[in-house]
Coordinates of C-alpha atoms in Angstrom, one line a residue:
X1006 CA 5.9 -19.9 -6.8
X1007 CA 2.2 -19.8 -7.7
X1008 CA 1.5 -17.6 -4.7
X1009 CA 4.2 -15.1 -5.7
X1010 CA 2.9 -14.9 -9.2
X1011 CA -0.6 -14.5 -7.8
X1012 CA 0.6 -11.6 -5.7
X1013 CA 2.0 -9.9 -8.8
X1014 CA -1.3 -10.5 -10.6
X1015 CA -3.3 -9.1 -7.7
X1016 CA -1.1 -6.1 -7.1
X1017 CA 0.2 -5.1 -10.6
X1018 CA -0.9 -5.1 -14.2
X1019 CA 1.7 -7.7 -15.1
X1020 CA 0.0 -10.3 -17.4
X1021 CA 0.4 -13.3 -15.2
X1022 CA -1.3 -16.4 -16.9
X1023 CA -4.1 -18.0 -14.9
X1024 CA -2.2 -21.3 -15.1
X1025 CA 0.5 -19.8 -12.8
X1026 CA -2.0 -18.9 -10.1
X1027 CA -3.9 -21.0 -7.6
X1028 CA -7.5 -21.8 -8.8
X1029 CA -9.8 -21.6 -7.0
X1030 CA -8.3 -19.2 -4.4
X1031 CA -8.9 -20.5 -0.8
X1032 CA -8.2 -18.6 2.4
X1033 CA -5.0 -20.6 2.7
X1034 CA -4.0 -19.4 -0.7
X1035 CA -5.0 -15.8 0.3
X1036 CA -2.8 -16.0 3.4
X1037 CA 0.2 -17.1 1.3
X1038 CA -0.4 -14.5 -1.3
X1039 CA -0.6 -11.7 1.2
X1040 CA 2.6 -12.8 2.8
X1041 CA 4.3 -12.3 -0.6
X1042 CA 2.7 -8.8 -1.3
X1043 CA 5.9 -7.0 -0.1
X1044 CA 7.8 -8.8 -2.9
X1045 CA 5.3 -7.4 -5.4
X1046 CA 5.9 -4.1 -3.7
X1047 CA 9.6 -4.3 -4.5
X1048 CA 8.7 -4.6 -8.2
X1049 CA 6.4 -1.5 -7.9
X1050 CA 9.2 0.3 -6.2
X1051 CA 11.6 -0.6 -8.9
X1052 CA 9.2 0.8 -11.6
X1053 CA 8.8 4.0 -9.7
X1054 CA 12.5 4.5 -9.3
X1055 CA 13.2 3.7 -12.9
X1056 CA 10.6 6.3 -14.1
X1057 CA 11.9 8.9 -11.7
X1058 CA 15.5 8.3 -12.7
X1059 CA 14.7 8.5 -16.4
X1060 CA 12.7 11.7 -16.0
X1061 CA 15.5 13.3 -13.8
X1062 CA 18.2 12.2 -16.3
X1063 CA 16.1 13.9 -19.1
X1064 CA 16.4 17.2 -17.2
X1065 CA 12.7 17.5 -16.5
X1066 CA 11.5 19.8 -13.7
X1067 CA 11.3 18.3 -10.2
X1068 CA 7.5 18.5 -10.2
X1069 CA 7.3 16.5 -13.4
X1070 CA 9.7 13.9 -12.2
X1071 CA 7.5 13.3 -9.2
X1072 CA 4.3 13.4 -11.2
X1073 CA 5.5 10.9 -13.8
X1074 CA 6.8 8.5 -11.1
X1075 CA 3.6 8.6 -9.1
X1076 CA 1.5 8.3 -12.2
X1077 CA 3.6 5.3 -13.3
X1078 CA 2.9 3.7 -9.9
X1079 CA -0.9 4.3 -10.3
X1080 CA -0.9 2.8 -13.8
X1081 CA 1.3 -0.2 -12.8
X1082 CA -1.1 -1.0 -9.9
X1083 CA -4.3 -0.3 -11.8
X1084 CA -4.9 2.6 -9.3
X1085 CA -6.6 0.1 -6.9
X1086 CA -4.8 1.4 -3.8
X1087 CA -5.8 5.0 -4.7
X1088 CA -9.4 3.8 -5.3
X1089 CA -9.4 2.1 -1.9
X1090 CA -8.0 5.2 -0.3
X1091 CA -10.7 7.4 -1.8
X1092 CA -13.4 4.9 -1.0
X1093 CA -12.3 4.7 2.7
X1094 CA -12.2 8.4 3.1
X1095 CA -15.7 8.7 1.6
X1096 CA -16.9 6.0 4.0
X1097 CA -15.2 7.6 7.0
X1098 CA -16.7 11.0 6.0
X1099 CA -20.2 9.6 5.9
X1100 CA -20.5 9.5 9.8
X1101 CA -23.1 6.7 9.2
X1102 CA -23.3 3.2 10.7
X1103 CA -21.0 0.5 9.2
X1104 CA -23.7 -0.7 6.8
X1105 CA -24.2 2.8 5.4
X1106 CA -20.4 3.4 5.1
X1107 CA -19.9 0.1 3.3
X1108 CA -22.7 1.0 0.9
X1109 CA -21.1 4.3 0.1
X1110 CA -17.7 2.6 -0.5
X1111 CA -19.3 0.1 -3.0
X1112 CA -20.9 2.8 -5.1
X1113 CA -17.9 3.0 -7.4
X1114 CA -17.9 6.8 -7.5
X1115 CA -15.6 9.2 -5.6
X1116 CA -17.3 11.7 -3.4
X1117 CA -16.1 15.1 -2.3
X1118 CA -14.3 13.9 0.8
X1119 CA -12.5 11.2 -1.3
X1120 CA -11.7 13.5 -4.1
X1121 CA -10.1 16.2 -1.9
X1122 CA -8.1 13.6 0.1
X1123 CA -6.9 11.9 -3.1
X1124 CA -5.8 15.2 -4.6
X1125 CA -3.8 16.1 -1.4
X1126 CA -2.3 12.6 -1.3
X1127 CA -1.1 12.7 -4.9
X1128 CA 0.3 16.2 -4.5
X1129 CA 2.2 15.1 -1.4
X1130 CA 3.6 12.0 -3.1
X1131 CA 4.5 13.9 -6.2
X1132 CA 6.4 16.5 -4.2
X1133 CA 8.1 14.0 -2.0
X1134 CA 9.3 11.8 -4.9
X1135 CA 10.5 14.8 -6.8
X1136 CA 12.5 16.1 -3.8
X1137 CA 14.1 12.7 -3.2
X1138 CA 15.0 12.4 -6.9
X1139 CA 16.5 15.9 -6.8
X1140 CA 18.8 14.7 -4.0
X1141 CA 19.6 11.4 -5.9
X1142 CA 18.0 9.3 -3.1
X1143 CA 16.8 6.6 -5.4
X1144 CA 17.0 3.8 -2.8
X1145 CA 14.8 5.9 -0.5
X1146 CA 12.1 6.2 -3.1
X1147 CA 12.1 2.4 -3.8
X1148 CA 12.2 1.4 -0.2
X1149 CA 9.3 3.8 0.7
X1150 CA 7.1 2.4 -2.0
X1151 CA 8.1 -1.2 -1.4
X1152 CA 8.0 -1.1 2.4
X1153 CA 4.5 0.5 2.3
X1154 CA 3.2 -2.9 1.0
X1155 CA 4.1 -4.4 4.4
X1156 CA 1.0 -2.5 5.5
X1157 CA -1.1 -5.2 3.7
X1158 CA 0.5 -7.9 5.8
X1159 CA 0.0 -5.9 9.0
X1160 CA -3.6 -5.2 8.0
X1161 CA -4.5 -8.9 7.8
X1162 CA -3.6 -9.5 11.4
X1163 CA -5.3 -12.1 13.5
X1164 CA -8.5 -10.7 15.2
X1165 CA -9.6 -8.4 12.4
X1166 CA -12.6 -10.0 10.6
X1167 CA -13.6 -9.3 7.0
X1168 CA -16.2 -6.5 6.6
X1169 CA -18.0 -8.5 3.9
X1170 CA -18.7 -12.3 3.7
X1171 CA -17.2 -12.4 0.2
X1172 CA -14.5 -10.7 -1.8
X1173 CA -10.9 -9.8 -1.0
X1174 CA -11.4 -9.3 2.7
X1175 CA -13.0 -12.7 3.1
X1176 CA -10.0 -14.4 1.6
X1177 CA -7.3 -12.5 3.5
X1178 CA -8.6 -10.9 6.7
X1179 CA -7.1 -12.4 9.8
X1180 CA -4.7 -14.7 7.9
X1181 CA -1.3 -13.3 8.9
X1182 CA 0.7 -14.8 11.8
X1183 CA 2.9 -12.7 14.0
X1184 CA 6.0 -14.4 12.5
X1185 CA 5.2 -13.2 9.0
X1186 CA 4.4 -9.7 10.2
X1187 CA 7.6 -9.5 12.3
X1188 CA 9.7 -10.8 9.4
X1189 CA 8.5 -8.2 6.9
X1190 CA 8.7 -5.4 9.5
X1191 CA 12.3 -6.2 10.4
X1192 CA 13.1 -6.6 6.7
X1193 CA 11.6 -3.2 5.8
X1194 CA 13.5 -1.5 8.7
X1195 CA 16.8 -3.1 7.7
X1196 CA 16.4 -2.1 4.1
X1197 CA 15.7 1.5 5.1
X1198 CA 19.0 1.9 7.0
X1199 CA 21.1 3.0 3.9
X1200 CA 18.4 5.1 2.3
X1201 CA 19.7 8.4 3.7
X1202 CA 23.5 8.6 3.5
X1203 CA 25.1 9.7 6.8
X1204 CA 21.8 9.3 8.7
X1205 CA 21.3 5.5 9.2
X1206 CA 18.5 6.1 11.7
X1207 CA 16.3 8.3 9.5
X1208 CA 15.1 5.6 7.1
X1209 CA 14.1 3.1 9.7
X1210 CA 12.3 5.8 11.8
X1211 CA 10.4 7.1 8.7
X1212 CA 9.3 3.5 7.7
X1213 CA 8.4 2.6 11.3
X1214 CA 6.3 5.8 11.8
X1215 CA 4.6 5.3 8.4
X1216 CA 3.7 1.7 9.1
X1217 CA 2.5 2.4 12.7
X1218 CA 0.3 5.3 11.4
X1219 CA -1.0 3.0 8.7
X1220 CA -2.0 0.3 11.2
X1221 CA -3.8 2.9 13.4
X1222 CA -5.6 4.2 10.4
X1223 CA -6.7 0.7 9.3
X1224 CA -7.7 -0.1 12.9
X1225 CA -10.0 2.9 12.8
X1226 CA -11.4 1.7 9.5
X1227 CA -12.0 -1.7 11.0
X1228 CA -14.0 -0.2 13.8
X1229 CA -16.0 2.1 11.5
X1230 CA -16.7 -0.5 8.7
X1231 CA -17.0 -3.6 10.8
X1232 CA -13.9 -5.3 9.4
X1233 CA -11.2 -5.5 6.8
X1234 CA -11.7 -5.2 3.0
X1235 CA -9.5 -4.6 0.0
X1236 CA -10.2 -0.9 0.2
X1237 CA -9.0 -0.8 3.8
X1238 CA -5.7 -2.5 2.8
X1239 CA -5.3 -0.1 -0.1
X1240 CA -6.0 2.8 2.3
X1241 CA -3.3 1.5 4.6
X1242 CA -0.8 1.1 1.8
X1243 CA -1.3 4.7 0.6
X1244 CA -1.0 6.1 4.1
X1245 CA 2.2 4.2 4.6
X1246 CA 3.6 5.3 1.2
X1247 CA 3.1 9.0 1.6
X1248 CA 4.3 9.2 5.2
X1249 CA 7.4 7.1 4.4
X1250 CA 8.2 9.4 1.5
X1251 CA 7.7 12.5 3.6
X1252 CA 9.8 11.1 6.5
X1253 CA 12.6 10.4 4.1
X1254 CA 12.5 13.9 2.7
X1255 CA 13.2 15.6 6.0
X1256 CA 16.6 17.2 5.7

């Protein structure tokens, strides 16, 4: 239970007391917490669906429905995945060696590459959520957001070392066994089956493509940055989210 509450504390703004989390956090704790990240993702998905449903029920325009839902996700997760996404894009855009790329990512500011990519990402997510809400595909929105967190489990695969000797990556990189990865992948695909009425294949295909692309993107980051970090996992989560949403929008 402490590892589930820790996953909620790590991945959301929920005020989880320190007494309900493991202290200090070891690599074994980090492994258990990452395994439970998709459960935290289900909570994020529920928040996004709730906001989208309320905005749609209020008669707001589609673009505002999507914007409010995506904004709620950013606030509920402290924007850390968006920050990781922008940092990784800036690092990748530097074309420098791993040391230089990591230095750019640690600066705490968003460069032109990151800003442009972040704007495009948010526009795409807003449009996709709005389109799904317009069609009443609430489960599709929730599954896309929740299933995208499986990318964090896949990104902590064995063989990928941390890019830094301390921090998030040092606690979680290389900690996930094939059994945990397989379990969450199968669960995500199964939950995606009913997301598009009449097309039971579309949800699983959209989620599978999104997660596969996310793993490839994170693998490229691992090569460029010399390992896994929290930013890389956030990058993977956002890639998986936007691609799953877009795949579920296809009519």
